[in-house]
Short mmCIF file of C-alpha atoms in Angstrom, two decimals:
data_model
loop_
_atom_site.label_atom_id
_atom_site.label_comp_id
_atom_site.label_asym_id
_atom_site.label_seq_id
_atom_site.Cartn_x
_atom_site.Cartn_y
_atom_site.Cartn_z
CA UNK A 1 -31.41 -22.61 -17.34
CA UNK A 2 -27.55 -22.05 -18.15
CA UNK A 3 -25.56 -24.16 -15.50
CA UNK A 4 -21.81 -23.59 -15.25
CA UNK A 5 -18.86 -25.20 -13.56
CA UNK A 6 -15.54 -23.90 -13.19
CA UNK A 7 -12.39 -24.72 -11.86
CA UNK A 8 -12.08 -28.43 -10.75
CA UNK A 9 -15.71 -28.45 -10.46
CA UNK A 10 -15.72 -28.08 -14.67
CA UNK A 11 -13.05 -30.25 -14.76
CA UNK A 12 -14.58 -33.25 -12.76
CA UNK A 13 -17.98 -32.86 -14.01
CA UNK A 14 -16.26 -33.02 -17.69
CA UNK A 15 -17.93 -29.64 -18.95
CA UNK A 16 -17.88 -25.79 -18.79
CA UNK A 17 -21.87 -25.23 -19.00
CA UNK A 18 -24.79 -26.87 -19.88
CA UNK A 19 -28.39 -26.60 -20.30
CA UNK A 20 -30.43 -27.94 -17.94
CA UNK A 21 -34.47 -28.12 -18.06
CA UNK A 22 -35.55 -28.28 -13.73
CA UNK A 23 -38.30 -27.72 -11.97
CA UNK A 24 -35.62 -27.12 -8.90
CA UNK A 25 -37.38 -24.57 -6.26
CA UNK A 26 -33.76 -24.27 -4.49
CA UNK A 27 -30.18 -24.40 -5.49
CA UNK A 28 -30.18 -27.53 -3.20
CA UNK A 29 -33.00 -29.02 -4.97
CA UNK A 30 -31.03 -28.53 -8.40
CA UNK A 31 -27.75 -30.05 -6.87
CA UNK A 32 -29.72 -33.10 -5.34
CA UNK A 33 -31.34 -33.57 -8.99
CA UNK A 34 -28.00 -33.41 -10.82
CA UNK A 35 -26.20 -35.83 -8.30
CA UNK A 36 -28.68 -38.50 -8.87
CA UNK A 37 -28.01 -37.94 -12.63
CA UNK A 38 -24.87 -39.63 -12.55
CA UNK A 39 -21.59 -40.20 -10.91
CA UNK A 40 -19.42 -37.52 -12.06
CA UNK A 41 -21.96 -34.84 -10.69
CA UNK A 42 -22.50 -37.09 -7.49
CA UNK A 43 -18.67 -36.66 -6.86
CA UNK A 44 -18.46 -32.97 -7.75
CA UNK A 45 -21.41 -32.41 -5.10
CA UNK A 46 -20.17 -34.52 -2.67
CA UNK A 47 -19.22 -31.63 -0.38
CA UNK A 48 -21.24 -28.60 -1.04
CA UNK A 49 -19.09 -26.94 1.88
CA UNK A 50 -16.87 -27.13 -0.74
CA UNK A 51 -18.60 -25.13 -3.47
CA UNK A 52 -19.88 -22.01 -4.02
CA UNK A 53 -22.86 -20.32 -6.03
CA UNK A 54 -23.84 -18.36 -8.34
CA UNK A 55 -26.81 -16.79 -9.14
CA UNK A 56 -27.29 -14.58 -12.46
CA UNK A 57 -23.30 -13.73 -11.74
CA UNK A 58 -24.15 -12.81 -8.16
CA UNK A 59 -22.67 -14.77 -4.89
CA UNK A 60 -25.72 -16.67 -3.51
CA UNK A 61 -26.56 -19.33 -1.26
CA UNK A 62 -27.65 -22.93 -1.31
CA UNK A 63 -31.04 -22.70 -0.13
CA UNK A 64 -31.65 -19.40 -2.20
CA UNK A 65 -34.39 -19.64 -4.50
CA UNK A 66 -34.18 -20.50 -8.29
CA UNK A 67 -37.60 -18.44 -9.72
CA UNK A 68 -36.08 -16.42 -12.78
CA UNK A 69 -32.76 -17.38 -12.49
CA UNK A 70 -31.56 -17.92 -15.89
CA UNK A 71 -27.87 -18.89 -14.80
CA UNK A 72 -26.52 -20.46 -12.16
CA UNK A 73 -22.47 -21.38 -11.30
CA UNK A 74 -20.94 -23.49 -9.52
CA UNK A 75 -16.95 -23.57 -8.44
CA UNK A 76 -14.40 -23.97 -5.42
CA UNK A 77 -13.88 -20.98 -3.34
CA UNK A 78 -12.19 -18.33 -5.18
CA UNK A 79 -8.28 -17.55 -5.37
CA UNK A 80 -7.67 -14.56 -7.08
CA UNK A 81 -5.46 -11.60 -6.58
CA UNK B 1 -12.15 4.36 -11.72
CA UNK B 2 -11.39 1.93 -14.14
CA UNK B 3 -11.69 -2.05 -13.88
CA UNK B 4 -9.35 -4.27 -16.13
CA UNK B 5 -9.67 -7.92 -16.79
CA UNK B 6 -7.63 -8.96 -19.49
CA UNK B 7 -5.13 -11.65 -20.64
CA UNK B 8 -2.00 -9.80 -21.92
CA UNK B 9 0.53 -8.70 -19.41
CA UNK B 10 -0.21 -5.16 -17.98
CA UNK B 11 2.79 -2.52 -17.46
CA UNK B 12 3.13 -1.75 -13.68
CA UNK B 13 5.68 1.62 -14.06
CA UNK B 14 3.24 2.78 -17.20
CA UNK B 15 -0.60 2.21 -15.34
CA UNK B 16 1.31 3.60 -12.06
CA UNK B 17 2.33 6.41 -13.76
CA UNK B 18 -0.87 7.42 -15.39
CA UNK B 19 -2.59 6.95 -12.45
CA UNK B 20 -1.00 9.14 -10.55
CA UNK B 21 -0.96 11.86 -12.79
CA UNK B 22 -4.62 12.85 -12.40
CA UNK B 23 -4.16 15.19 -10.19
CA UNK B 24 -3.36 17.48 -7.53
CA UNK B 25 -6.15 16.91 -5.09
CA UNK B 26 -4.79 13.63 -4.09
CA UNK B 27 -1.43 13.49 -1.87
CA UNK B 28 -1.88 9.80 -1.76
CA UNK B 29 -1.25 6.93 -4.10
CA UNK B 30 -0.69 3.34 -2.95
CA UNK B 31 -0.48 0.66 -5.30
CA UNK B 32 -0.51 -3.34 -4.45
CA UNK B 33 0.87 -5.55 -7.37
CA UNK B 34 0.72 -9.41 -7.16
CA UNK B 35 3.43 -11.26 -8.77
CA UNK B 36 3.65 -15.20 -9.67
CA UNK B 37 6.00 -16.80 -6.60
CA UNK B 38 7.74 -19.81 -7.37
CA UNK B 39 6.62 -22.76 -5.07
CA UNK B 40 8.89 -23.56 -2.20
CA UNK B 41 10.19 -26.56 -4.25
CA UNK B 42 11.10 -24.27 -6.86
CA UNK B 43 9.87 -25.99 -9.96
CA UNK B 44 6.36 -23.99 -10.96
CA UNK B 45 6.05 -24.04 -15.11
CA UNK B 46 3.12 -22.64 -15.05
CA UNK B 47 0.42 -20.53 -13.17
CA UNK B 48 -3.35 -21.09 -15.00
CA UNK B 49 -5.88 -18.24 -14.11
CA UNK B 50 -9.52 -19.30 -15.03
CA UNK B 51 -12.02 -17.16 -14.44
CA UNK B 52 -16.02 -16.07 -15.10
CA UNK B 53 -15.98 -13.82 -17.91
CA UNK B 54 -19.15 -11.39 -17.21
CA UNK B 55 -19.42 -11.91 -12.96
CA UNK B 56 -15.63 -11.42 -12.56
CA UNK B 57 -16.10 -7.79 -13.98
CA UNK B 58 -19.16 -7.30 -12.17
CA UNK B 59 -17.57 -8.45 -9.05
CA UNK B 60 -14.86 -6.32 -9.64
CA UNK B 61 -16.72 -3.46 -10.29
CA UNK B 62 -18.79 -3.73 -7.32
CA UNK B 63 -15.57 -3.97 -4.85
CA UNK B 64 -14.65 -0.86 -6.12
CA UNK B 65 -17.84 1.31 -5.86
CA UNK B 66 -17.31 -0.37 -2.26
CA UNK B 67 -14.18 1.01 -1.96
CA UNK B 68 -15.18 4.44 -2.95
CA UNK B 69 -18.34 5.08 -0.29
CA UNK B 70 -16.00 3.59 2.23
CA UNK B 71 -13.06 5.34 2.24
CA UNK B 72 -12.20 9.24 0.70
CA UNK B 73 -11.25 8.50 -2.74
CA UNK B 74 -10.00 10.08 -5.36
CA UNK B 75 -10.13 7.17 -7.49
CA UNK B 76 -9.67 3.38 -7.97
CA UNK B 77 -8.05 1.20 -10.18
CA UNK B 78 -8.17 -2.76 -10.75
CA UNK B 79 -6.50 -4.66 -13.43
CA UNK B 80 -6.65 -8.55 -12.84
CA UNK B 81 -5.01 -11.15 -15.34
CA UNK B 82 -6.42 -14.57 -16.40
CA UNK B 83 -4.57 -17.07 -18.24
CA UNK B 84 -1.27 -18.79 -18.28
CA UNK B 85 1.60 -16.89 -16.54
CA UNK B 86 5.25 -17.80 -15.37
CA UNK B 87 6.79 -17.28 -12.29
CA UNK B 88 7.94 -13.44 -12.08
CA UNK B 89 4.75 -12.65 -14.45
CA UNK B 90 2.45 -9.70 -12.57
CA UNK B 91 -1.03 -11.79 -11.72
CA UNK B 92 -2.82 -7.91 -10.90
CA UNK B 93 -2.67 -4.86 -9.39
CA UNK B 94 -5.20 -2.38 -7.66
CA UNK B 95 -4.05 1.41 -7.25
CA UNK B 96 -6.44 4.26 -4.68
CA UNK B 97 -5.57 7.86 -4.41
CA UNK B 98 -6.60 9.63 -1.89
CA UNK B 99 -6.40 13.35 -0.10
CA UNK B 100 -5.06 10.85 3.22
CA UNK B 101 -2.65 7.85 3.42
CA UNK B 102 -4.67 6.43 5.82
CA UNK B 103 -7.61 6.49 3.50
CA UNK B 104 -5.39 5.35 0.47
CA UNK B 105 -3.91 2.33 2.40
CA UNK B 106 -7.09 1.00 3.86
CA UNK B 107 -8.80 1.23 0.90
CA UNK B 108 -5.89 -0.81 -0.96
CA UNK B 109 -5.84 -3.62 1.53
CA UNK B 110 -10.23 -4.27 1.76
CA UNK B 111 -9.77 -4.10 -2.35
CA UNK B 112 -7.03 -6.94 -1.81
CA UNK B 113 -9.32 -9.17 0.63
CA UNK B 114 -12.13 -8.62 -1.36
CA UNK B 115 -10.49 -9.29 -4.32
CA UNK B 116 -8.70 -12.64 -3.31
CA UNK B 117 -12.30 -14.26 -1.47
CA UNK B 118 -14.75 -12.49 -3.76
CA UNK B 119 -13.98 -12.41 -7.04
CA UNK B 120 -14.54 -15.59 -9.27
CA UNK B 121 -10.70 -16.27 -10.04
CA UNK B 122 -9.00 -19.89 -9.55
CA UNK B 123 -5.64 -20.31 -9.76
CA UNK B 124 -4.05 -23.47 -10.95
CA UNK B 125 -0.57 -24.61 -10.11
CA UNK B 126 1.20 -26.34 -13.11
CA UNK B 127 4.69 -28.68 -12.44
CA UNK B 128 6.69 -31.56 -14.09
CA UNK B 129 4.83 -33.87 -11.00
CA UNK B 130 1.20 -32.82 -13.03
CA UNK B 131 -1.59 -29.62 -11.92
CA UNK B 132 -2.99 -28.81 -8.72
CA UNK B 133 -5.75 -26.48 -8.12
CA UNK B 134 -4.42 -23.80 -5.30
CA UNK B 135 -6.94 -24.70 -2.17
CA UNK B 136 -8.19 -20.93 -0.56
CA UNK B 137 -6.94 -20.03 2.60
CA UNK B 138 -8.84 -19.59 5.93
CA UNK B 139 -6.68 -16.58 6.43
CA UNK B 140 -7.57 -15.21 3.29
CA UNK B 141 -11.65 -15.91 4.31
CA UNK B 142 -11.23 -14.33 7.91
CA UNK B 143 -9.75 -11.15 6.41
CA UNK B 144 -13.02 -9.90 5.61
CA UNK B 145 -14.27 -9.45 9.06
CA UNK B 146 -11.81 -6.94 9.01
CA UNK B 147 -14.19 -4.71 7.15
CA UNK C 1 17.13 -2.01 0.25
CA UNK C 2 18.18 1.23 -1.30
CA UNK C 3 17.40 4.97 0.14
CA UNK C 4 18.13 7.89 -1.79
CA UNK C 5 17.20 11.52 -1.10
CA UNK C 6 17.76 14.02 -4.12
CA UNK C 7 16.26 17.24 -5.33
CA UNK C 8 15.61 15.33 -8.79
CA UNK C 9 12.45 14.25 -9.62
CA UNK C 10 11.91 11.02 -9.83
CA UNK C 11 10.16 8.27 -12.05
CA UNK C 12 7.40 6.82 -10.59
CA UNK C 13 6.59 4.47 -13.17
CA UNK C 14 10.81 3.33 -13.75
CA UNK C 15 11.23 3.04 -10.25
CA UNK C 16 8.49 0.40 -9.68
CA UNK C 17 8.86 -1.76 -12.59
CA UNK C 18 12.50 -1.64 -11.52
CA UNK C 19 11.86 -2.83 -7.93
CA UNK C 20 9.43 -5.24 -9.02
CA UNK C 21 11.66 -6.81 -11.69
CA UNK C 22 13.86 -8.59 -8.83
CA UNK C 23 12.80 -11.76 -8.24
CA UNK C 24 9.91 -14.37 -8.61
CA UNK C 25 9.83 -14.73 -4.29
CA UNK C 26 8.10 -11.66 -3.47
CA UNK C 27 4.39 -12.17 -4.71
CA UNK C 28 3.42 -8.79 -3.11
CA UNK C 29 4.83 -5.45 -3.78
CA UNK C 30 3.27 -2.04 -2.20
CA UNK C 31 4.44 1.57 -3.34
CA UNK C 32 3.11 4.67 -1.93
CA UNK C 33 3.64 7.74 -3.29
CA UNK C 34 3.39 11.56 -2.04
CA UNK C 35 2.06 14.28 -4.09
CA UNK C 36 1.97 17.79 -3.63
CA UNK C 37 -1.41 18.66 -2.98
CA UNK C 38 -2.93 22.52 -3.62
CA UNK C 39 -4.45 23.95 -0.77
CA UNK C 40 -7.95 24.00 -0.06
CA UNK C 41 -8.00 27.40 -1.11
CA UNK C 42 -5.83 26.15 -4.25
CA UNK C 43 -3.79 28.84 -4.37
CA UNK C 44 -0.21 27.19 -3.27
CA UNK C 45 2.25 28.17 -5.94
CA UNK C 46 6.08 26.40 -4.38
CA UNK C 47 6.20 24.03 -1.62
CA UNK C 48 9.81 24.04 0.03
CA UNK C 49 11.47 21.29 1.56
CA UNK C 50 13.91 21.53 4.02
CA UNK C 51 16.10 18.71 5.14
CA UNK C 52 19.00 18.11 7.42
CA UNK C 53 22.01 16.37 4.67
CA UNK C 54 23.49 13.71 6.33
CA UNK C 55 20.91 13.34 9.28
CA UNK C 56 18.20 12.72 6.82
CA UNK C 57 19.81 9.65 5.14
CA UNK C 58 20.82 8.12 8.50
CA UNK C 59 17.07 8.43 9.62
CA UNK C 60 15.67 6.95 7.07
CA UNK C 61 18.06 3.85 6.40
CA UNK C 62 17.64 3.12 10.29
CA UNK C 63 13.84 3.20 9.29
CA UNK C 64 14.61 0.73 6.73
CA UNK C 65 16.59 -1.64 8.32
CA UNK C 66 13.94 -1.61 11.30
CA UNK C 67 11.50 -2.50 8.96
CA UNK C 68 13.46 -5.45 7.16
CA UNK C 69 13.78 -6.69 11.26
CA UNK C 70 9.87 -6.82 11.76
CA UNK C 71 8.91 -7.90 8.45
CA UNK C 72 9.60 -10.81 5.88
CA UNK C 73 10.51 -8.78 3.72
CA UNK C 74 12.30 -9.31 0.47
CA UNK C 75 13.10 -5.81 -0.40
CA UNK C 76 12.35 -1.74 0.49
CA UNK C 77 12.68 1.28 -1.49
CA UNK C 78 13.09 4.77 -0.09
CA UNK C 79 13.09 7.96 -1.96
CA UNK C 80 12.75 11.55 -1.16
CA UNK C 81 12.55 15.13 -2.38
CA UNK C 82 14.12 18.29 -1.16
CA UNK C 83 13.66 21.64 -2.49
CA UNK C 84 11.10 23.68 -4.70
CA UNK C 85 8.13 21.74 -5.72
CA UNK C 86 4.86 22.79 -7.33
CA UNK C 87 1.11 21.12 -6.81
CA UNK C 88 1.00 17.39 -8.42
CA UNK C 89 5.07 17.32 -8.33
CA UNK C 90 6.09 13.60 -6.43
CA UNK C 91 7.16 14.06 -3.06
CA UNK C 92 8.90 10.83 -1.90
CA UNK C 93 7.32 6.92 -2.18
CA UNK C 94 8.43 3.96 -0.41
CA UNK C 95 7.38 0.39 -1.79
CA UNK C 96 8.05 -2.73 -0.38
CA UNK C 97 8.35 -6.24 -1.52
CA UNK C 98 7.00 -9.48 0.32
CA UNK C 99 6.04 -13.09 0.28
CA UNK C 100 2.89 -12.27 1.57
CA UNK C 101 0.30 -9.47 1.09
CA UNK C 102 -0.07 -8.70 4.99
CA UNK C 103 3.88 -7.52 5.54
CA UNK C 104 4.04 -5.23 2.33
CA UNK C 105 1.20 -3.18 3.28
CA UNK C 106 2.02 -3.27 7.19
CA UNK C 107 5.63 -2.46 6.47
CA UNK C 108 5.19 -0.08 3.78
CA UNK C 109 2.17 1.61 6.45
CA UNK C 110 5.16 1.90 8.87
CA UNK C 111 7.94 3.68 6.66
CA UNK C 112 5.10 6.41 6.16
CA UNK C 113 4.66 7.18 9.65
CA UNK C 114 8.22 6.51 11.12
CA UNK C 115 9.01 8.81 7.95
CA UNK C 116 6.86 11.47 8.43
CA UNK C 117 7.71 12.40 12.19
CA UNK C 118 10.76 10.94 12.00
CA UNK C 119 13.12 11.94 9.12
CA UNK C 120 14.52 15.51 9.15
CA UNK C 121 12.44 16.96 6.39
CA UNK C 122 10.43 20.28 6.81
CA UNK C 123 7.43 21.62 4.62
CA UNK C 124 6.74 25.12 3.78
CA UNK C 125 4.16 26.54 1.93
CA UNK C 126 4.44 29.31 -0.28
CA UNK C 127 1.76 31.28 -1.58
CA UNK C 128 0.80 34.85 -3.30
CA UNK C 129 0.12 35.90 0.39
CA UNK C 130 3.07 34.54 2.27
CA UNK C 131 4.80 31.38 3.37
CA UNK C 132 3.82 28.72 6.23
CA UNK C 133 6.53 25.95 7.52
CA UNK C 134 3.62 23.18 7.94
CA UNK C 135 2.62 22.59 11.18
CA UNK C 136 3.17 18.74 12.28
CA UNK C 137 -0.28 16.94 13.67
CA UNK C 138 -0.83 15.21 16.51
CA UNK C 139 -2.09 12.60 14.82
CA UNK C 140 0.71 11.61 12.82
CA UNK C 141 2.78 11.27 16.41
CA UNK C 142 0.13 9.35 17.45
CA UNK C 143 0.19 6.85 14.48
CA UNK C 144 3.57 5.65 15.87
CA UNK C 145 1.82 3.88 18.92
CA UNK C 146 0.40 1.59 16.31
CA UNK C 147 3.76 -0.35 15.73
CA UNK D 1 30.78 22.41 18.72
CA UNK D 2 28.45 22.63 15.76
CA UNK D 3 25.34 24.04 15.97
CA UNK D 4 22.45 23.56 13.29
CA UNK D 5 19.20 24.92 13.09
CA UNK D 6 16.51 24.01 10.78
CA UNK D 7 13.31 25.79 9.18
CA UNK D 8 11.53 28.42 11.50
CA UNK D 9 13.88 27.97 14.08
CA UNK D 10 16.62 28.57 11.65
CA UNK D 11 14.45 31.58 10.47
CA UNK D 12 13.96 32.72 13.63
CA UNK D 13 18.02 32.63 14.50
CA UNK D 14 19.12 33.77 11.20
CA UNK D 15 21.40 31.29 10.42
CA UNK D 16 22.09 27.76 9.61
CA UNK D 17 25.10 27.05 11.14
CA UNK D 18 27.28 28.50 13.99
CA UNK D 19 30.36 26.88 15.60
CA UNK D 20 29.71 27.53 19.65
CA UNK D 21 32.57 27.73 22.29
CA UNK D 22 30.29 26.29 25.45
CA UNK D 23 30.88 24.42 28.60
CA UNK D 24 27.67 23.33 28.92
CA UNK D 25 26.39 19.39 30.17
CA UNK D 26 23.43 19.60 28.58
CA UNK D 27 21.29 20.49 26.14
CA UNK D 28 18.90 22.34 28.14
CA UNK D 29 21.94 24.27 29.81
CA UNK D 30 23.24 25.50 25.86
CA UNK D 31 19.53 26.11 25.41
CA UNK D 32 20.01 28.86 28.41
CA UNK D 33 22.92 29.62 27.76
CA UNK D 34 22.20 30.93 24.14
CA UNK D 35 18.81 32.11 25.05
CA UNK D 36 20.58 34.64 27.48
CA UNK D 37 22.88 35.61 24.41
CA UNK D 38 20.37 37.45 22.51
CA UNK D 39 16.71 38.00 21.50
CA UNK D 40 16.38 35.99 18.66
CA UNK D 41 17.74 33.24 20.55
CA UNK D 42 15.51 33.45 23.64
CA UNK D 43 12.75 33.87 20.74
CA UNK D 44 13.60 30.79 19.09
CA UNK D 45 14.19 28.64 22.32
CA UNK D 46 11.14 30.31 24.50
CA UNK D 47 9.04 26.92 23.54
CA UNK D 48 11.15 23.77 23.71
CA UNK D 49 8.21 21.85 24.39
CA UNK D 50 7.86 23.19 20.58
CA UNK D 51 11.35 21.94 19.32
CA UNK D 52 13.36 18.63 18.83
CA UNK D 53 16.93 18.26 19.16
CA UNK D 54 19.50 16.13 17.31
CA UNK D 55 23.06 14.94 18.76
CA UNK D 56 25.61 14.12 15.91
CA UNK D 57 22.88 13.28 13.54
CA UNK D 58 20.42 11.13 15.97
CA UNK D 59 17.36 12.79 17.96
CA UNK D 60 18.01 12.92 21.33
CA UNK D 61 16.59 14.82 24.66
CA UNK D 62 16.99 18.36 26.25
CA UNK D 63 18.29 16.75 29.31
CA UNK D 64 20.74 14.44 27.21
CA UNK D 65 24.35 15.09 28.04
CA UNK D 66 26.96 17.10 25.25
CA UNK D 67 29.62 14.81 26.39
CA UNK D 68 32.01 14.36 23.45
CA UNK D 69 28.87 15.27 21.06
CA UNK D 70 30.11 17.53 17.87
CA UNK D 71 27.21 18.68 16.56
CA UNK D 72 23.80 19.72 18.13
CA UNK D 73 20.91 20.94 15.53
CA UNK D 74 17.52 22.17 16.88
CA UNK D 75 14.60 22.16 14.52
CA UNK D 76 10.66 22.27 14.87
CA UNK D 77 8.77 18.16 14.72
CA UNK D 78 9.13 17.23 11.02
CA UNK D 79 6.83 17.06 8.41
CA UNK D 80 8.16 14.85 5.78
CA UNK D 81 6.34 12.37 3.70
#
């Protein structure tokens, strides 16, 4: 699946998106599995109160499900307007 | 209604003007416009605007359509910026018409809380001292349960 | 803060790119904007404003100072129409200008109702079958108890 | 003093404007006292409850003293905005 970081997520993690191959079940599952990767992604999940997700462009949760997901984002709480 | 994400500079008078003219249905037009403030110190270069290209429109979108079942609409306009801006540079605006202020002004403000906790913008404060990414605000999170 | 009351039309569009343009403090600015709506039967041809010269500019700079005491507020911006206008013809809009978000929409929500039962203008309807002064409703007395 | 009326109640008068030799305290006495003038005064005055007045330019009461006031207008609740 697509993963993408933005804001200083992208910028600590040192990419926009990637490709990852996972067997994740859970959005928590796919975190754990990239912070064990290595450092940078161990930092950038540190605090997932911190973070939100994305499913397929939609708000989601950490413990939501990955099946069929082909993208999922991950970035600070938003600041627009 | 008509969403707008783009990176050029939008004209307030010009989208305010055509939105209003649709009509005579609606008696009431409220638009909200968010400019770039300077920081209290007074020394912001530069205001960075990244965003999700694909969710932010859908986001958008779907604030909107919220908009209209809420509230008596006559219509609903959002035009959001991304990019690099200066201080005094218009970020976004959102404009509602409806036959009722009350309608027109509600509807303005839950497209404004929406907006600023919802949809996938992040603003980035640039200085001579370096770049800080602007932290959310409780306030701005606690809004919502307004709706 | 600047209140005018003419029998001109006015320019939507100038007017808030012109009130916007100020200053890089206020990152919110709110306009509303009145419109003449048709009837439900959509048959109004001229609606007349009456107004009280003199009185009417008093009343609505007192409304505008009170709201530059109970707001932050950088700036307000009054302006309203007398005599002979037709369906989709601009009535009057206020807009305000703020640091935050929360005080131009509150502020901009109160010159609306302090204006409408408050200011010495009166509405009449004219139609092929006659013409109505517009009665006032309760409920925009009652929307003063908000503030 | 000056005396203004405004929409119906102007209507209902027929006239704007009328300079008024009176003695009276208050405005509910120049309400009677104009009322007992003529019809289409007692007409336009039969409802107060229905009316708003304004001393030298800023709304005031019917039981509000015309003490050094110079101009009184009576008008129906507005309906700007």
């Amino acid at each position: 699946m697509d993963v993408l970081y933005f804001a200083w997520v992208r910028e600590r993690i040192g990419l926009p998106k990637e490709r990852v191959e996972t067997n994740a079940a859970t959005v928590s599952d796919l975190v754990a599995e990239l912070s064990a990767r290595e450092d940078r992604y161990a930092a950038a999940f540190a605090d997932v109160s911190a973070l939100r997700v994305a499913l397929d462009q939609e708000l989601s949760d950490f413990d939501a499900s990955l099946t069929g997901v082909r993208e999922v984002a991950f970035f600070p709480p938003m600041t627009g307007g | 209604m008509r969403v707008v994400v783009q990176e050029d500079a939008f004209d307030l008078g010009a989208e305010a003007n055509a939105f209003a003219a649709a009509d005579d249905t609606n008696g009431a037009i409220v638009t909200f416009t968010g400019v770039v403030r300077d920081l209290a110190t007074g020394n912001l270069d530069v205001m960075e605007i990244e965003h999700y290209p694909g969710m932010t429109e859908r986001a958008l979108t779907k604030i909107a359509e919220e908009a209209m079942v809420r509230w008596s609409l006559g219509d609903v306009l959002v035009i959001h910026r991304h990019g690099r801006l200066v201080p005094g540079d218009r970020i976004m605006m959102v404009a509602t018409a409806a036959p009722h202020r009350k309608d027109a002004f509600e509807a303005a403000e839950f497209l404004m809380d929406y907006l600023k906790s919802r949809a996938p913008f992040w603003k980035k404060e640039i200085t001579g001292a370096g770049a800080d990414w602007v932290a959310a605000k409780d306030e701005d999170e606690d809004a919502l349960t307004r709706w």
